[in-house]
Amino acid sequence: MYKLGTAFITGASSGIGAAFAHQLAKKKKNLILVDKQKERLAALAATLQHHYSITVEILTADLSNPVDIERVENRIAEIEVLDTLINNAGFGTSGNFVEIGLAKQIDMIHVHVIASVRFCRAALPGMVMRRNGSIINVSSIGAFKPIPGSVTYSATKAYLITFSEALQTELTGTGVRVQALCPGFTNTDFHSTTEFVNFNRSRIPKVFWMSAEEVASKSLKALRKNQAVYIPGLKNRLLVILARITNRFPLVLTWIRKNLSNIARSHKE
Ligand SMILES: NC(=O)c1ccc[n+]([C@@H]2O[C@H](COP(=O)([O-])OP(=O)(O)OC[C@H]3O[C@@H](n4cnc5c(N)ncnc54)[C@H](OP(=O)(O)O)[C@@H]3O)[C@@H](O)[C@H]2O)c1
C-alpha cells in the first residue's frame, strides 16, 4: 500500500504529535497516526490528505491498555516501508506519589515506557534490514531532574533517555538513528487536563515557552546530526545544565531559591 516512506506517530492528534504529522506530511511522507480519540484523528487525517495528497491511516488505541499496545505493535511490524517512528503519546500527573492513584501511574508506565519499547522492537528489524530508519522517543527536560510531584513522570521520561542513548550506540553503522527528544514547556493541551487545574501558565516566564511546531521542526533537523539526546532551545539547554548542577550540589538550589525570594521581596517593598 505504501510505496513512499511511511511515518508512524503516537499521540498524533494534538500538540507536538500533530506538529510532527503536519511537517512530515509536507515532506510527502505517508502517515499512520495513533491516538485515543477517533474523531480528532479522523479530522486531522482528512486535513493532511487534502493539503498534502498523501495517504493517512488512523488507528484508535489507548496505549495504557496492553491489548491495544499489542494491536498497534503488530501493525508496526507489518509495515514494509516504515522509515520513521515517533513515540510521542504522553500525559502528566500532578501530586505526590502516595496521593495519586496507582492505576494512573501504571497507565503512565505503559504509555511512556512499555508502548515505546515494544514499538521500537517491532519497527527495528525492518529498519535495520533496509538500513534506513529514524526513531524519536519524546522525553522531557523533566527527565534530567527527579521532580517531587511528578515522580513517575520524570522517571519514565528518564528511562526514555537512557534507552534511546544506548540503542543509538548499538545501532551505529546500521543506518538507523534514534533520538530522545527533550522538550521544555511547550504550548499544547498537555497542561490543560484536569490534572493541571492549579497550574498557572503565567507563572512560567514567556521566554521559556515554545510552540509545538518549533519543537517538532528542531527535532527533525537535529535528527540529521545524529544527536541521541536532543533538547530544543538554548534556554531549555541552560535549564538542564542548572538541573545537573543542582542534582550534584543540592545546596546550590537552596541558595538560588533563597536569593530569588529575597530579590522578589525587595522588589515588592
Ligand atoms: N507540553 C509540554 O510542556 C511538554 C514538555 C515536555 C515533554 N512533553 C511530552 O510531549 C509529548 C506530547 O505532549 P504534548 O505536549 O503534545 O501534549 P498533548 O497536546 O496533550 O498531546 C499528547 C497526546 O498524547 C495522547 N495520549 C495521552 N495518553 C494516551 C493514551 N493512553 N493512549 C493514546 N494516546 C494518548 C493524547 O490524547 P488525549 O488528548 O486523547 O489524551 C494527546 O493526543 C508527551 O509525551 C509529553 O510528555 C510535553
PDB file of C-alpha atoms and ligand atoms in Angstrom:
ATOM      1  CA  MET A   1       0.000   0.000   0.000  1.00  0.00           C
ATOM      2  CA  TYR A   2       2.762   2.489   0.932  1.00  0.00           C
ATOM      3  CA  LYS A   3       5.340   2.983  -1.803  1.00  0.00           C
ATOM      4  CA  LEU A   4       6.971   6.096  -0.313  1.00  0.00           C
ATOM      5  CA  GLY A   5       8.410   6.325   3.173  1.00  0.00           C
ATOM      6  CA  THR A   6       5.905   5.981   5.967  1.00  0.00           C
ATOM      7  CA  ALA A   7       5.970   7.655   9.367  1.00  0.00           C
ATOM      8  CA  PHE A   8       4.200   6.258  12.415  1.00  0.00           C
ATOM      9  CA  ILE A   9       3.260   8.743  15.159  1.00  0.00           C
ATOM     10  CA  THR A  10       1.581   8.121  18.511  1.00  0.00           C
ATOM     11  CA  GLY A  11      -0.366  10.838  20.333  1.00  0.00           C
ATOM     12  CA  ALA A  12      -0.724  12.326  16.869  1.00  0.00           C
ATOM     13  CA  SER A  13      -3.958  14.264  17.097  1.00  0.00           C
ATOM     14  CA  SER A  14      -2.727  17.045  19.374  1.00  0.00           C
ATOM     15  CA  GLY A  15       0.255  19.248  20.233  1.00  0.00           C
ATOM     16  CA  ILE A  16       3.748  18.029  19.335  1.00  0.00           C
ATOM     17  CA  GLY A  17       2.430  14.843  17.663  1.00  0.00           C
ATOM     18  CA  ALA A  18       0.134  16.815  15.350  1.00  0.00           C
ATOM     19  CA  ALA A  19       3.007  19.200  14.543  1.00  0.00           C
ATOM     20  CA  PHE A  20       5.175  16.219  13.549  1.00  0.00           C
ATOM     21  CA  ALA A  21       2.304  14.896  11.410  1.00  0.00           C
ATOM     22  CA  HIS A  22       1.971  18.215   9.518  1.00  0.00           C
ATOM     23  CA  GLN A  23       5.718  18.587   8.972  1.00  0.00           C
ATOM     24  CA  LEU A  24       6.215  15.007   7.754  1.00  0.00           C
ATOM     25  CA  ALA A  25       3.136  15.243   5.526  1.00  0.00           C
ATOM     26  CA  LYS A  26       4.706  18.342   3.982  1.00  0.00           C
ATOM     27  CA  LYS A  27       7.739  16.174   3.144  1.00  0.00           C
ATOM     28  CA  LYS A  28       5.297  13.821   1.367  1.00  0.00           C
ATOM     29  CA  LYS A  29       5.559  11.006   3.878  1.00  0.00           C
ATOM     30  CA  ASN A  30       2.566   8.744   4.190  1.00  0.00           C
ATOM     31  CA  LEU A  31       1.373   8.572   7.763  1.00  0.00           C
ATOM     32  CA  ILE A  32      -0.047   6.133  10.253  1.00  0.00           C
ATOM     33  CA  LEU A  33      -1.436   8.082  13.188  1.00  0.00           C
ATOM     34  CA  VAL A  34      -2.359   6.658  16.578  1.00  0.00           C
ATOM     35  CA  ASP A  35      -4.391   8.313  19.313  1.00  0.00           C
ATOM     36  CA  LYS A  36      -7.267   7.729  21.703  1.00  0.00           C
ATOM     37  CA  GLN A  37      -9.912   9.971  20.129  1.00  0.00           C
ATOM     38  CA  LYS A  38     -11.182   8.759  16.772  1.00  0.00           C
ATOM     39  CA  GLU A  39     -12.957  11.986  15.723  1.00  0.00           C
ATOM     40  CA  ARG A  40      -9.912  14.166  16.291  1.00  0.00           C
ATOM     41  CA  LEU A  41      -7.677  11.711  14.432  1.00  0.00           C
ATOM     42  CA  ALA A  42     -10.105  11.437  11.526  1.00  0.00           C
ATOM     43  CA  ALA A  43     -10.331  15.231  11.228  1.00  0.00           C
ATOM     44  CA  LEU A  44      -6.531  15.560  11.181  1.00  0.00           C
ATOM     45  CA  ALA A  45      -6.197  12.749   8.630  1.00  0.00           C
ATOM     46  CA  ALA A  46      -8.740  14.435   6.331  1.00  0.00           C
ATOM     47  CA  THR A  47      -6.897  17.777   6.553  1.00  0.00           C
ATOM     48  CA  LEU A  48      -3.499  16.209   5.848  1.00  0.00           C
ATOM     49  CA  GLN A  49      -4.781  14.137   2.924  1.00  0.00           C
ATOM     50  CA  HIS A  50      -6.467  17.181   1.454  1.00  0.00           C
ATOM     51  CA  HIS A  51      -3.480  19.544   1.803  1.00  0.00           C
ATOM     52  CA  TYR A  52      -0.577  17.235   1.000  1.00  0.00           C
ATOM     53  CA  SER A  53      -2.043  14.453  -1.194  1.00  0.00           C
ATOM     54  CA  ILE A  54      -0.619  11.682   0.966  1.00  0.00           C
ATOM     55  CA  THR A  55      -2.102   8.505   2.424  1.00  0.00           C
ATOM     56  CA  VAL A  56      -3.075   8.653   6.086  1.00  0.00           C
ATOM     57  CA  GLU A  57      -4.176   5.646   8.112  1.00  0.00           C
ATOM     58  CA  ILE A  58      -5.586   6.129  11.586  1.00  0.00           C
ATOM     59  CA  LEU A  59      -5.515   3.700  14.479  1.00  0.00           C
ATOM     60  CA  THR A  60      -7.550   4.375  17.587  1.00  0.00           C
ATOM     61  CA  ALA A  61      -5.809   2.930  20.618  1.00  0.00           C
ATOM     62  CA  ASP A  62      -5.422   3.556  24.313  1.00  0.00           C
ATOM     63  CA  LEU A  63      -1.746   2.941  24.902  1.00  0.00           C
ATOM     64  CA  SER A  64      -2.246   2.381  28.615  1.00  0.00           C
ATOM     65  CA  ASN A  65      -4.028  -0.832  27.632  1.00  0.00           C
ATOM     66  CA  PRO A  66      -1.722  -3.821  26.891  1.00  0.00           C
ATOM     67  CA  VAL A  67      -4.225  -5.287  24.390  1.00  0.00           C
ATOM     68  CA  ASP A  68      -4.217  -2.045  22.376  1.00  0.00           C
ATOM     69  CA  ILE A  69      -0.419  -1.839  22.604  1.00  0.00           C
ATOM     70  CA  GLU A  70      -0.122  -5.314  21.112  1.00  0.00           C
ATOM     71  CA  ARG A  71      -2.546  -4.483  18.289  1.00  0.00           C
ATOM     72  CA  VAL A  72      -0.536  -1.364  17.364  1.00  0.00           C
ATOM     73  CA  GLU A  73       2.743  -3.256  17.703  1.00  0.00           C
ATOM     74  CA  ASN A  74       1.513  -5.918  15.249  1.00  0.00           C
ATOM     75  CA  ARG A  75       0.567  -3.203  12.767  1.00  0.00           C
ATOM     76  CA  ILE A  76       4.034  -1.616  13.038  1.00  0.00           C
ATOM     77  CA  ALA A  77       5.768  -4.942  12.410  1.00  0.00           C
ATOM     78  CA  GLU A  78       3.918  -5.451   9.128  1.00  0.00           C
ATOM     79  CA  ILE A  79       4.625  -2.034   7.534  1.00  0.00           C
ATOM     80  CA  GLU A  80       7.123  -2.690   4.764  1.00  0.00           C
ATOM     81  CA  VAL A  81       8.343   0.862   4.248  1.00  0.00           C
ATOM     82  CA  LEU A  82       8.304   2.267   7.758  1.00  0.00           C
ATOM     83  CA  ASP A  83      11.136   4.770   7.975  1.00  0.00           C
ATOM     84  CA  THR A  84      10.071   6.991  10.893  1.00  0.00           C
ATOM     85  CA  LEU A  85       8.651   6.039  14.282  1.00  0.00           C
ATOM     86  CA  ILE A  86       7.710   8.766  16.741  1.00  0.00           C
ATOM     87  CA  ASN A  87       6.761   7.608  20.228  1.00  0.00           C
ATOM     88  CA  ASN A  88       5.126  10.831  21.347  1.00  0.00           C
ATOM     89  CA  ALA A  89       1.933   9.934  23.274  1.00  0.00           C
ATOM     90  CA  GLY A  90       2.134  11.054  26.862  1.00  0.00           C
ATOM     91  CA  PHE A  91       0.444  12.792  29.754  1.00  0.00           C
ATOM     92  CA  GLY A  92       1.354  14.318  33.082  1.00  0.00           C
ATOM     93  CA  THR A  93       0.105  13.983  36.625  1.00  0.00           C
ATOM     94  CA  SER A  94       0.228  16.442  39.440  1.00  0.00           C
ATOM     95  CA  GLY A  95       0.613  15.369  43.043  1.00  0.00           C
ATOM     96  CA  ASN A  96       2.713  13.265  45.353  1.00  0.00           C
ATOM     97  CA  PHE A  97       3.352   9.597  44.579  1.00  0.00           C
ATOM     98  CA  VAL A  98       1.429   8.336  47.614  1.00  0.00           C
ATOM     99  CA  GLU A  99      -1.570  10.523  46.805  1.00  0.00           C
ATOM    100  CA  ILE A 100      -2.061   9.786  43.095  1.00  0.00           C
ATOM    101  CA  GLY A 101      -3.923   6.567  42.278  1.00  0.00           C
ATOM    102  CA  LEU A 102      -1.561   3.705  41.499  1.00  0.00           C
ATOM    103  CA  ALA A 103      -3.569   2.777  38.378  1.00  0.00           C
ATOM    104  CA  LYS A 104      -2.804   6.157  36.805  1.00  0.00           C
ATOM    105  CA  GLN A 105       0.914   5.716  37.407  1.00  0.00           C
ATOM    106  CA  ILE A 106       0.887   2.197  35.937  1.00  0.00           C
ATOM    107  CA  ASP A 107      -1.005   3.651  32.936  1.00  0.00           C
ATOM    108  CA  MET A 108       1.775   6.197  32.550  1.00  0.00           C
ATOM    109  CA  ILE A 109       4.450   3.488  32.610  1.00  0.00           C
ATOM    110  CA  HIS A 110       2.524   1.692  29.838  1.00  0.00           C
ATOM    111  CA  VAL A 111       2.091   4.803  27.673  1.00  0.00           C
ATOM    112  CA  HIS A 112       5.591   6.253  28.108  1.00  0.00           C
ATOM    113  CA  VAL A 113       7.745   3.139  28.533  1.00  0.00           C
ATOM    114  CA  ILE A 114       6.094  -0.174  27.594  1.00  0.00           C
ATOM    115  CA  ALA A 115       4.452   1.101  24.392  1.00  0.00           C
ATOM    116  CA  SER A 116       7.630   2.918  23.278  1.00  0.00           C
ATOM    117  CA  VAL A 117       9.887  -0.083  23.927  1.00  0.00           C
ATOM    118  CA  ARG A 118       7.530  -2.520  22.189  1.00  0.00           C
ATOM    119  CA  PHE A 119       7.054  -0.205  19.205  1.00  0.00           C
ATOM    120  CA  CYS A 120      10.825   0.255  18.801  1.00  0.00           C
ATOM    121  CA  ARG A 121      11.299  -3.521  18.977  1.00  0.00           C
ATOM    122  CA  ALA A 122       8.590  -4.031  16.348  1.00  0.00           C
ATOM    123  CA  ALA A 123       9.969  -1.379  13.983  1.00  0.00           C
ATOM    124  CA  LEU A 124      13.687  -2.098  14.211  1.00  0.00           C
ATOM    125  CA  PRO A 125      14.141  -5.436  12.385  1.00  0.00           C
ATOM    126  CA  GLY A 126      12.702  -3.938   9.175  1.00  0.00           C
ATOM    127  CA  MET A 127      14.575  -0.634   9.580  1.00  0.00           C
ATOM    128  CA  VAL A 128      17.901  -2.422  10.144  1.00  0.00           C
ATOM    129  CA  MET A 129      17.285  -4.751   7.202  1.00  0.00           C
ATOM    130  CA  ARG A 130      16.559  -1.775   4.930  1.00  0.00           C
ATOM    131  CA  ARG A 131      19.448   0.183   6.508  1.00  0.00           C
ATOM    132  CA  ASN A 132      17.116   3.143   6.870  1.00  0.00           C
ATOM    133  CA  GLY A 133      15.099   4.479   9.768  1.00  0.00           C
ATOM    134  CA  SER A 134      14.615   7.178  12.374  1.00  0.00           C
ATOM    135  CA  ILE A 135      13.097   6.789  15.804  1.00  0.00           C
ATOM    136  CA  ILE A 136      12.149   9.718  18.028  1.00  0.00           C
ATOM    137  CA  ASN A 137      11.192   8.949  21.620  1.00  0.00           C
ATOM    138  CA  VAL A 138       9.616  12.027  23.169  1.00  0.00           C
ATOM    139  CA  SER A 139      11.066  12.505  26.644  1.00  0.00           C
ATOM    140  CA  SER A 140      11.207  15.840  28.530  1.00  0.00           C
ATOM    141  CA  ILE A 141      13.641  18.188  30.230  1.00  0.00           C
ATOM    142  CA  GLY A 142      11.809  16.927  33.337  1.00  0.00           C
ATOM    143  CA  ALA A 143      13.850  13.747  32.902  1.00  0.00           C
ATOM    144  CA  PHE A 144      17.058  15.448  33.991  1.00  0.00           C
ATOM    145  CA  LYS A 145      15.864  16.218  37.481  1.00  0.00           C
ATOM    146  CA  PRO A 146      13.921  13.895  39.777  1.00  0.00           C
ATOM    147  CA  ILE A 147      10.767  16.008  40.259  1.00  0.00           C
ATOM    148  CA  PRO A 148       8.794  15.761  43.501  1.00  0.00           C
ATOM    149  CA  GLY A 149       5.129  15.978  42.481  1.00  0.00           C
ATOM    150  CA  SER A 150       5.865  14.240  39.158  1.00  0.00           C
ATOM    151  CA  VAL A 151       7.770  11.198  40.382  1.00  0.00           C
ATOM    152  CA  THR A 152       6.596   8.647  37.806  1.00  0.00           C
ATOM    153  CA  TYR A 153       6.622  11.231  35.003  1.00  0.00           C
ATOM    154  CA  SER A 154      10.275  12.174  35.475  1.00  0.00           C
ATOM    155  CA  ALA A 155      11.273   8.526  35.985  1.00  0.00           C
ATOM    156  CA  THR A 156       9.537   7.295  32.816  1.00  0.00           C
ATOM    157  CA  LYS A 157      10.991  10.140  30.775  1.00  0.00           C
ATOM    158  CA  ALA A 158      14.480   9.418  32.178  1.00  0.00           C
ATOM    159  CA  TYR A 159      14.030   5.803  31.069  1.00  0.00           C
ATOM    160  CA  LEU A 160      13.454   7.011  27.504  1.00  0.00           C
ATOM    161  CA  ILE A 161      16.710   8.980  27.520  1.00  0.00           C
ATOM    162  CA  THR A 162      18.892   6.092  28.725  1.00  0.00           C
ATOM    163  CA  PHE A 163      17.060   3.642  26.456  1.00  0.00           C
ATOM    164  CA  SER A 164      17.476   5.866  23.368  1.00  0.00           C
ATOM    165  CA  GLU A 165      21.138   6.647  24.047  1.00  0.00           C
ATOM    166  CA  ALA A 166      22.104   3.001  24.485  1.00  0.00           C
ATOM    167  CA  LEU A 167      20.007   1.955  21.496  1.00  0.00           C
ATOM    168  CA  GLN A 168      21.610   4.620  19.283  1.00  0.00           C
ATOM    169  CA  THR A 169      25.062   3.320  20.265  1.00  0.00           C
ATOM    170  CA  GLU A 170      24.075  -0.282  19.472  1.00  0.00           C
ATOM    171  CA  LEU A 171      22.701   0.818  16.117  1.00  0.00           C
ATOM    172  CA  THR A 172      25.805   2.731  14.991  1.00  0.00           C
ATOM    173  CA  GLY A 173      26.548   1.880  11.364  1.00  0.00           C
ATOM    174  CA  THR A 174      23.125   0.329  10.687  1.00  0.00           C
ATOM    175  CA  GLY A 175      21.601   3.378   9.005  1.00  0.00           C
ATOM    176  CA  VAL A 176      19.068   3.744  11.836  1.00  0.00           C
ATOM    177  CA  ARG A 177      19.051   6.831  14.062  1.00  0.00           C
ATOM    178  CA  VAL A 178      17.483   7.198  17.483  1.00  0.00           C
ATOM    179  CA  GLN A 179      16.714  10.472  19.255  1.00  0.00           C
ATOM    180  CA  ALA A 180      15.364  11.152  22.735  1.00  0.00           C
ATOM    181  CA  LEU A 181      13.602  14.492  22.239  1.00  0.00           C
ATOM    182  CA  CYS A 182      13.504  16.506  25.468  1.00  0.00           C
ATOM    183  CA  PRO A 183      11.169  19.489  25.130  1.00  0.00           C
ATOM    184  CA  GLY A 184      10.733  22.111  27.810  1.00  0.00           C
ATOM    185  CA  PHE A 185       7.462  23.996  28.367  1.00  0.00           C
ATOM    186  CA  THR A 186       5.520  23.665  25.122  1.00  0.00           C
ATOM    187  CA  ASN A 187       2.202  25.334  24.298  1.00  0.00           C
ATOM    188  CA  THR A 188      -0.087  22.320  23.811  1.00  0.00           C
ATOM    189  CA  ASP A 189      -3.028  20.692  25.606  1.00  0.00           C
ATOM    190  CA  PHE A 190      -0.613  18.952  27.977  1.00  0.00           C
ATOM    191  CA  HIS A 191      -1.251  21.407  30.820  1.00  0.00           C
ATOM    192  CA  SER A 192      -4.984  21.778  30.039  1.00  0.00           C
ATOM    193  CA  THR A 193      -6.127  18.484  31.588  1.00  0.00           C
ATOM    194  CA  THR A 194      -7.935  18.224  34.940  1.00  0.00           C
ATOM    195  CA  GLU A 195      -4.594  17.179  36.456  1.00  0.00           C
ATOM    196  CA  PHE A 196      -3.289  20.703  35.985  1.00  0.00           C
ATOM    197  CA  VAL A 197      -6.249  22.826  37.154  1.00  0.00           C
ATOM    198  CA  ASN A 198      -3.966  24.550  39.620  1.00  0.00           C
ATOM    199  CA  PHE A 199      -1.177  25.054  37.101  1.00  0.00           C
ATOM    200  CA  ASN A 200      -0.790  28.703  36.235  1.00  0.00           C
ATOM    201  CA  ARG A 201       0.919  29.100  32.850  1.00  0.00           C
ATOM    202  CA  SER A 202       1.719  32.742  33.526  1.00  0.00           C
ATOM    203  CA  ARG A 203       3.996  31.725  36.426  1.00  0.00           C
ATOM    204  CA  ILE A 204       6.405  30.329  33.820  1.00  0.00           C
ATOM    205  CA  PRO A 205       8.145  33.256  32.090  1.00  0.00           C
ATOM    206  CA  LYS A 206       7.032  33.581  28.455  1.00  0.00           C
ATOM    207  CA  VAL A 207      10.580  33.109  27.183  1.00  0.00           C
ATOM    208  CA  PHE A 208      10.551  29.500  28.355  1.00  0.00           C
ATOM    209  CA  TRP A 209       7.507  28.505  26.268  1.00  0.00           C
ATOM    210  CA  MET A 210       7.966  27.066  22.784  1.00  0.00           C
ATOM    211  CA  SER A 211       5.387  26.175  20.146  1.00  0.00           C
ATOM    212  CA  ALA A 212       4.770  22.551  19.196  1.00  0.00           C
ATOM    213  CA  GLU A 213       5.733  23.418  15.605  1.00  0.00           C
ATOM    214  CA  GLU A 214       9.117  24.757  16.710  1.00  0.00           C
ATOM    215  CA  VAL A 215       9.809  21.671  18.844  1.00  0.00           C
ATOM    216  CA  ALA A 216       8.919  19.279  16.009  1.00  0.00           C
ATOM    217  CA  SER A 217      10.884  21.136  13.341  1.00  0.00           C
ATOM    218  CA  LYS A 218      14.013  21.461  15.517  1.00  0.00           C
ATOM    219  CA  SER A 219      13.783  17.757  16.379  1.00  0.00           C
ATOM    220  CA  LEU A 220      13.566  16.701  12.719  1.00  0.00           C
ATOM    221  CA  LYS A 221      16.527  18.942  11.845  1.00  0.00           C
ATOM    222  CA  ALA A 222      18.595  17.545  14.748  1.00  0.00           C
ATOM    223  CA  LEU A 223      17.890  14.016  13.541  1.00  0.00           C
ATOM    224  CA  ARG A 224      20.195  14.684  10.617  1.00  0.00           C
ATOM    225  CA  LYS A 225      23.009  15.420  13.091  1.00  0.00           C
ATOM    226  CA  ASN A 226      22.655  12.035  14.816  1.00  0.00           C
ATOM    227  CA  GLN A 227      22.157  13.542  18.284  1.00  0.00           C
ATOM    228  CA  ALA A 228      20.879  10.776  20.578  1.00  0.00           C
ATOM    229  CA  VAL A 229      19.638  13.278  23.166  1.00  0.00           C
ATOM    230  CA  TYR A 230      18.189  16.484  21.801  1.00  0.00           C
ATOM    231  CA  ILE A 231      16.949  19.434  23.876  1.00  0.00           C
ATOM    232  CA  PRO A 232      15.245  22.049  21.661  1.00  0.00           C
ATOM    233  CA  GLY A 233      16.024  25.682  22.556  1.00  0.00           C
ATOM    234  CA  LEU A 234      19.026  27.305  24.213  1.00  0.00           C
ATOM    235  CA  LYS A 235      17.031  28.263  27.313  1.00  0.00           C
ATOM    236  CA  ASN A 236      15.973  24.656  27.840  1.00  0.00           C
ATOM    237  CA  ARG A 237      19.581  23.537  27.473  1.00  0.00           C
ATOM    238  CA  LEU A 238      20.582  26.070  30.150  1.00  0.00           C
ATOM    239  CA  LEU A 239      17.799  24.773  32.440  1.00  0.00           C
ATOM    240  CA  VAL A 240      19.167  21.245  32.023  1.00  0.00           C
ATOM    241  CA  ILE A 241      22.698  22.391  32.895  1.00  0.00           C
ATOM    242  CA  LEU A 242      21.266  24.053  36.004  1.00  0.00           C
ATOM    243  CA  ALA A 243      19.332  20.879  36.862  1.00  0.00           C
ATOM    244  CA  ARG A 244      22.510  18.804  36.569  1.00  0.00           C
ATOM    245  CA  ILE A 245      24.455  21.195  38.816  1.00  0.00           C
ATOM    246  CA  THR A 246      21.718  21.264  41.450  1.00  0.00           C
ATOM    247  CA  ASN A 247      21.396  17.460  41.336  1.00  0.00           C
ATOM    248  CA  ARG A 248      25.073  17.179  42.302  1.00  0.00           C
ATOM    249  CA  PHE A 249      25.138  20.156  44.615  1.00  0.00           C
ATOM    250  CA  PRO A 250      21.650  20.488  46.188  1.00  0.00           C
ATOM    251  CA  LEU A 251      22.815  23.439  48.310  1.00  0.00           C
ATOM    252  CA  VAL A 252      23.131  25.491  45.107  1.00  0.00           C
ATOM    253  CA  LEU A 253      19.359  25.074  44.619  1.00  0.00           C
ATOM    254  CA  THR A 254      18.685  26.175  48.208  1.00  0.00           C
ATOM    255  CA  TRP A 255      20.917  29.217  47.610  1.00  0.00           C
ATOM    256  CA  ILE A 256      19.129  30.099  44.330  1.00  0.00           C
ATOM    257  CA  ARG A 257      15.667  29.721  45.907  1.00  0.00           C
ATOM    258  CA  LYS A 258      16.647  31.870  48.900  1.00  0.00           C
ATOM    259  CA  ASN A 259      18.159  34.605  46.761  1.00  0.00           C
ATOM    260  CA  LEU A 260      15.314  34.617  44.240  1.00  0.00           C
ATOM    261  CA  SER A 261      12.755  35.029  47.023  1.00  0.00           C
ATOM    262  CA  ASN A 262      14.904  37.803  48.579  1.00  0.00           C
ATOM    263  CA  ILE A 263      15.011  39.599  45.214  1.00  0.00           C
ATOM    264  CA  ALA A 264      11.234  39.163  44.760  1.00  0.00           C
ATOM    265  CA  ARG A 265      10.629  40.513  48.290  1.00  0.00           C
ATOM    266  CA  SER A 266      12.877  43.541  47.765  1.00  0.00           C
ATOM    267  CA  HIS A 267      11.013  44.326  44.515  1.00  0.00           C
ATOM    268  CA  LYS A 268       7.675  44.323  46.372  1.00  0.00           C
ATOM    269  CA  GLU A 269       8.942  46.640  49.126  1.00  0.00           C
TER     270      GLU A 269
HETATM  271  N1  LIG B   1       3.784  20.274  26.575  1.00  0.00           N
HETATM  272  C1  LIG B   1       4.870  20.247  27.305  1.00  0.00           C
HETATM  273  O1  LIG B   1       5.176  21.225  28.026  1.00  0.00           O
HETATM  274  C2  LIG B   1       5.794  19.045  27.257  1.00  0.00           C
HETATM  275  C3  LIG B   1       7.074  19.176  27.806  1.00  0.00           C
HETATM  276  C4  LIG B   1       7.939  18.097  27.775  1.00  0.00           C
HETATM  277  C5  LIG B   1       7.539  16.908  27.184  1.00  0.00           C
HETATM  278  N2  LIG B   1       6.295  16.791  26.667  1.00  0.00           N
HETATM  279  C6  LIG B   1       5.920  15.499  26.070  1.00  0.00           C
HETATM  280  O2  LIG B   1       5.496  15.694  24.736  1.00  0.00           O
HETATM  281  C7  LIG B   1       4.624  14.636  24.351  1.00  0.00           C
HETATM  282  C8  LIG B   1       3.434  15.229  23.621  1.00  0.00           C
HETATM  283  O3  LIG B   1       2.690  16.026  24.532  1.00  0.00           O
HETATM  284  P1  LIG B   1       2.008  17.395  24.097  1.00  0.00           P
HETATM  285  O4  LIG B   1       2.684  18.465  24.827  1.00  0.00           O
HETATM  286  O5  LIG B   1       1.894  17.493  22.633  1.00  0.00           O
HETATM  287  O6  LIG B   1       0.580  17.226  24.813  1.00  0.00           O
HETATM  288  P2  LIG B   1      -0.858  16.935  24.194  1.00  0.00           P
HETATM  289  O7  LIG B   1      -1.261  18.043  23.294  1.00  0.00           O
HETATM  290  O8  LIG B   1      -1.727  16.639  25.371  1.00  0.00           O
HETATM  291  O9  LIG B   1      -0.632  15.616  23.323  1.00  0.00           O
HETATM  292  C9  LIG B   1      -0.459  14.338  23.898  1.00  0.00           C
HETATM  293  C10 LIG B   1      -1.165  13.325  23.029  1.00  0.00           C
HETATM  294  O10 LIG B   1      -0.933  12.004  23.589  1.00  0.00           O
HETATM  295  C11 LIG B   1      -2.195  11.340  23.626  1.00  0.00           C
HETATM  296  N3  LIG B   1      -2.272  10.328  24.662  1.00  0.00           N
HETATM  297  C12 LIG B   1      -2.193  10.508  26.011  1.00  0.00           C
HETATM  298  N4  LIG B   1      -2.428   9.349  26.640  1.00  0.00           N
HETATM  299  C13 LIG B   1      -2.659   8.422  25.674  1.00  0.00           C
HETATM  300  C14 LIG B   1      -3.003   7.048  25.697  1.00  0.00           C
HETATM  301  N5  LIG B   1      -3.214   6.402  26.845  1.00  0.00           N
HETATM  302  N6  LIG B   1      -3.173   6.398  24.519  1.00  0.00           N
HETATM  303  C15 LIG B   1      -3.025   7.054  23.347  1.00  0.00           C
HETATM  304  N7  LIG B   1      -2.728   8.356  23.260  1.00  0.00           N
HETATM  305  C16 LIG B   1      -2.551   9.039  24.418  1.00  0.00           C
HETATM  306  C17 LIG B   1      -3.193  12.462  23.945  1.00  0.00           C
HETATM  307  O11 LIG B   1      -4.509  12.041  23.638  1.00  0.00           O
HETATM  308  P3  LIG B   1      -5.742  12.624  24.524  1.00  0.00           P
HETATM  309  O12 LIG B   1      -5.699  14.103  24.364  1.00  0.00           O
HETATM  310  O13 LIG B   1      -6.922  11.947  23.955  1.00  0.00           O
HETATM  311  O14 LIG B   1      -5.451  12.201  25.945  1.00  0.00           O
HETATM  312  C18 LIG B   1      -2.690  13.565  23.030  1.00  0.00           C
HETATM  313  O15 LIG B   1      -3.184  13.453  21.736  1.00  0.00           O
HETATM  314  C19 LIG B   1       4.264  13.888  25.644  1.00  0.00           C
HETATM  315  O16 LIG B   1       4.987  12.673  25.682  1.00  0.00           O
HETATM  316  C20 LIG B   1       4.738  14.820  26.750  1.00  0.00           C
HETATM  317  O17 LIG B   1       5.137  14.117  27.906  1.00  0.00           O
HETATM  318  C21 LIG B   1       5.408  17.836  26.675  1.00  0.00           C
END
